[in-house]
Short mmCIF file of C-alpha atoms in Angstrom, two decimals:
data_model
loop_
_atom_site.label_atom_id
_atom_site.label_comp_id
_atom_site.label_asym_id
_atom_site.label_seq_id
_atom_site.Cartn_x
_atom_site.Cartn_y
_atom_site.Cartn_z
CA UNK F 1 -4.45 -6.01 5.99
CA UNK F 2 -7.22 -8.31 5.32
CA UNK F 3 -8.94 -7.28 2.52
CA UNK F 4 -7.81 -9.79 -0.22
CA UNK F 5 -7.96 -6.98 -3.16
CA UNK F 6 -6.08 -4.23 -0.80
CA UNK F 7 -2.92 -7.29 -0.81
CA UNK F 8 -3.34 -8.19 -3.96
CA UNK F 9 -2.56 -4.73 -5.18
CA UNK F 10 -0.02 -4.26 -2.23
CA UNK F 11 1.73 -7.57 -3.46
CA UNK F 12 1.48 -6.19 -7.20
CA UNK F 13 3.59 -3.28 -6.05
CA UNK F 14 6.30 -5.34 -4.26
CA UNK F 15 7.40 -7.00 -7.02
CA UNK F 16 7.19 -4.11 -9.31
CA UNK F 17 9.66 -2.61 -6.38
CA UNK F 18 12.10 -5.27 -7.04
CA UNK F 19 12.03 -4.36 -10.84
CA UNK F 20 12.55 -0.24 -9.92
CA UNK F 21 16.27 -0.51 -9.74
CA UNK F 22 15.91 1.32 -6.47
CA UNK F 23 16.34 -0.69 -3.33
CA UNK F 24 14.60 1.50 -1.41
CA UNK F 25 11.52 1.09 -3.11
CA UNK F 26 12.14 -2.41 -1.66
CA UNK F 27 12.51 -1.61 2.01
CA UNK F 28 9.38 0.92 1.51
CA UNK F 29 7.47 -2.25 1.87
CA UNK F 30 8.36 -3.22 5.22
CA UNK F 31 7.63 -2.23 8.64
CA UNK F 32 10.52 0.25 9.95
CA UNK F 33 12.18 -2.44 12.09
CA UNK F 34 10.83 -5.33 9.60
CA UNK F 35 12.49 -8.34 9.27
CA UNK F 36 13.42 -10.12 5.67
CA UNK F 37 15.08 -13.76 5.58
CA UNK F 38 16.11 -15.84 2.55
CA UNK F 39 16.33 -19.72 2.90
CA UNK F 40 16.35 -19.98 6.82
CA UNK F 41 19.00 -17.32 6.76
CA UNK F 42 19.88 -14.41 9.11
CA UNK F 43 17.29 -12.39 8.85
CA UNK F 44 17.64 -8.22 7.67
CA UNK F 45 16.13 -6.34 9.78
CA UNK F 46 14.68 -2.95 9.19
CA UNK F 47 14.67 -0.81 5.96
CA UNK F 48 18.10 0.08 5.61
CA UNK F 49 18.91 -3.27 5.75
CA UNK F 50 16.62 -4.94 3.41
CA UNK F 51 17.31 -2.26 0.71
CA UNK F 52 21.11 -3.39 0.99
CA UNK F 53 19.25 -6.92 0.17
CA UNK F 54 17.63 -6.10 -2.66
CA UNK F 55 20.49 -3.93 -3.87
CA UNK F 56 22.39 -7.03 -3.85
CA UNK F 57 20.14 -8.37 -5.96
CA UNK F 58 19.63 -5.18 -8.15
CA UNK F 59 23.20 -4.98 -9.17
CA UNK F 60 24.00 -8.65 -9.92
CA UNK F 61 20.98 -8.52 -12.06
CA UNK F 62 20.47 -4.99 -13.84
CA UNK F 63 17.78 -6.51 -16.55
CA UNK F 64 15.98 -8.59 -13.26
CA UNK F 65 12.45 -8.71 -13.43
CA UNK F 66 10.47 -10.15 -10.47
CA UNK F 67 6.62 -11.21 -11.49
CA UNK F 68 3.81 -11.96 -8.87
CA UNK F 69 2.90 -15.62 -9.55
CA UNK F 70 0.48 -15.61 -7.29
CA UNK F 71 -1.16 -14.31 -3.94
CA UNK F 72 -2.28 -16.90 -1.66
CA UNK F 73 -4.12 -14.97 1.62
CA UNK F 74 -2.65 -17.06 4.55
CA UNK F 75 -0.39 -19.93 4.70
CA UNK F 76 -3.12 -22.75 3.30
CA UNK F 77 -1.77 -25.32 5.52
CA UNK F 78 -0.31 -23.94 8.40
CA UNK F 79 3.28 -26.26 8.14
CA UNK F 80 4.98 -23.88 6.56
CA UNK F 81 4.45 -21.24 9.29
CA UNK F 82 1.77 -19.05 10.55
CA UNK F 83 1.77 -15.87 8.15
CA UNK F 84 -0.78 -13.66 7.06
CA UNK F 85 -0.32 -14.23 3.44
CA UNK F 86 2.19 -16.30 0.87
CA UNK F 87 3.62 -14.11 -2.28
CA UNK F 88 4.71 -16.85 -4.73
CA UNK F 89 7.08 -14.92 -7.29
CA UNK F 90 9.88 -15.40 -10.12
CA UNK F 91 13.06 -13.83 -10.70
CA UNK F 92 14.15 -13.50 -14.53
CA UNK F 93 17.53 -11.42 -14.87
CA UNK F 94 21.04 -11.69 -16.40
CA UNK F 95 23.99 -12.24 -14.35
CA UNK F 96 25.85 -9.19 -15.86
CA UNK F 97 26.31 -6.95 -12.27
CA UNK F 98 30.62 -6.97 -11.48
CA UNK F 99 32.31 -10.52 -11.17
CA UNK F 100 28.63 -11.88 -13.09
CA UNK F 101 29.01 -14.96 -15.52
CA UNK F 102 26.49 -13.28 -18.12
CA UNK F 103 24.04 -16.05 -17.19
CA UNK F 104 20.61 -15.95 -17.54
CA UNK F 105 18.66 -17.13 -14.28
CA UNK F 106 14.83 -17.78 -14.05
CA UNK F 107 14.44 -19.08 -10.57
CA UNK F 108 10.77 -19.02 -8.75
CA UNK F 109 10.39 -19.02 -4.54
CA UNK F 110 7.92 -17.79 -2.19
CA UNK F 111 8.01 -15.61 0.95
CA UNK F 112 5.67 -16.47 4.12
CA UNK F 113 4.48 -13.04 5.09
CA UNK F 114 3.28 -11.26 9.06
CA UNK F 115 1.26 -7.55 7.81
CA UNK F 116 1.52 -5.29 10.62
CA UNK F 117 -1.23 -2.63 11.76
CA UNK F 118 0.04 -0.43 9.01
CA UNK F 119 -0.45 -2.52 6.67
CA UNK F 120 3.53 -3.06 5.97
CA UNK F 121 5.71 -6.49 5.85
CA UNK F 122 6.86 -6.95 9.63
CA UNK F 123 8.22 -10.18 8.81
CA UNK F 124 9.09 -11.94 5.39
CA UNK F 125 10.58 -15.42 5.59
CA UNK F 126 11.38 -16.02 1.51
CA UNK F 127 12.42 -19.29 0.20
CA UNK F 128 13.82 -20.71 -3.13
CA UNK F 129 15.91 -23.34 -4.42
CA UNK F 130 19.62 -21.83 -3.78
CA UNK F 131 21.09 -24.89 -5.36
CA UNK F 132 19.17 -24.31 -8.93
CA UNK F 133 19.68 -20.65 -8.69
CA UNK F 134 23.58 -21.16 -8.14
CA UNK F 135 23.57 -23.73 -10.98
CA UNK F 136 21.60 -21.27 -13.54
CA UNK F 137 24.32 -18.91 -12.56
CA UNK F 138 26.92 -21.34 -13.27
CA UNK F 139 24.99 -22.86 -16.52
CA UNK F 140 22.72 -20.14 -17.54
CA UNK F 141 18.80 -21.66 -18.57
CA UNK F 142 18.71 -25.08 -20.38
CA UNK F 143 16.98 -24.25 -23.92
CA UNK F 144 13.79 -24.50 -23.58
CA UNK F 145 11.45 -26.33 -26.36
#
């Protein structure tokens, strides 16, 4: 998937995915035995297992809406890791899933993409700051002016 509009749009509709409420929607995106990681962790691999991923995510955060900062077509330096394109996003959402704190969390990360022939995620290595998002949790957002 070169064609810069075609990901655009594709990226569009991955983060609208996340906002469905239905973590399959999620693992639509990705190639059947795609990988997802978050912060250098194991990765999920295949559909089935990155739907449990972003059910996780889905129930601690029923409200959670997940916007498409931006779209950047390949990795723009190459140190972060060869990948096809970067998908630079933010999570908004309420902690209120079972065991939540009733927080509100706004935490933004990125995931380092590989497209496959069919034009699905074979590989997504996401990052964000864990240590913020666990704080947020903790704290909820500071007030902002």
């Amino acid at each position: 998937m070169n064609d810069l509009a075609k990901i655009t749009t594709f990226a569009k509709r991955y983060a609208e995915a996340w906002c469905s409420q239905n973590p399959e929607h999620v693992g639509a995106f990705f190639a059947e035995n795609g990988s997802l990681s978050i912060n250098d962790g194991p990765p999920a691999v295949g559909q089935a297992a990155i739907a449990e991923i972003a059910r996780g995510f889905m129930r601690d955060f029923p409200d959670m809406i997940v916007t498409m900062d931006k779209l950047e077509p390949e990795s723009p330096d190459g140190g972060r890791s060869s990948c096809d394109a970067v998908f630079h996003w933010t999570l908004t959402g309420t902690n209120t899933g079972p065991g939540g704190t009733g927080k509100r969390v706004r935490i933004s990360g990125y995931e380092l993409w590989k497209i496959n022939n069919d034009g699905l995620i074979g590989e997504s290595k996401g990052h964000f700051d864990s240590a913020q998002y666990e704080k947020q949790i903790k704290e909820g957002l500071r007030s902002e002016s």
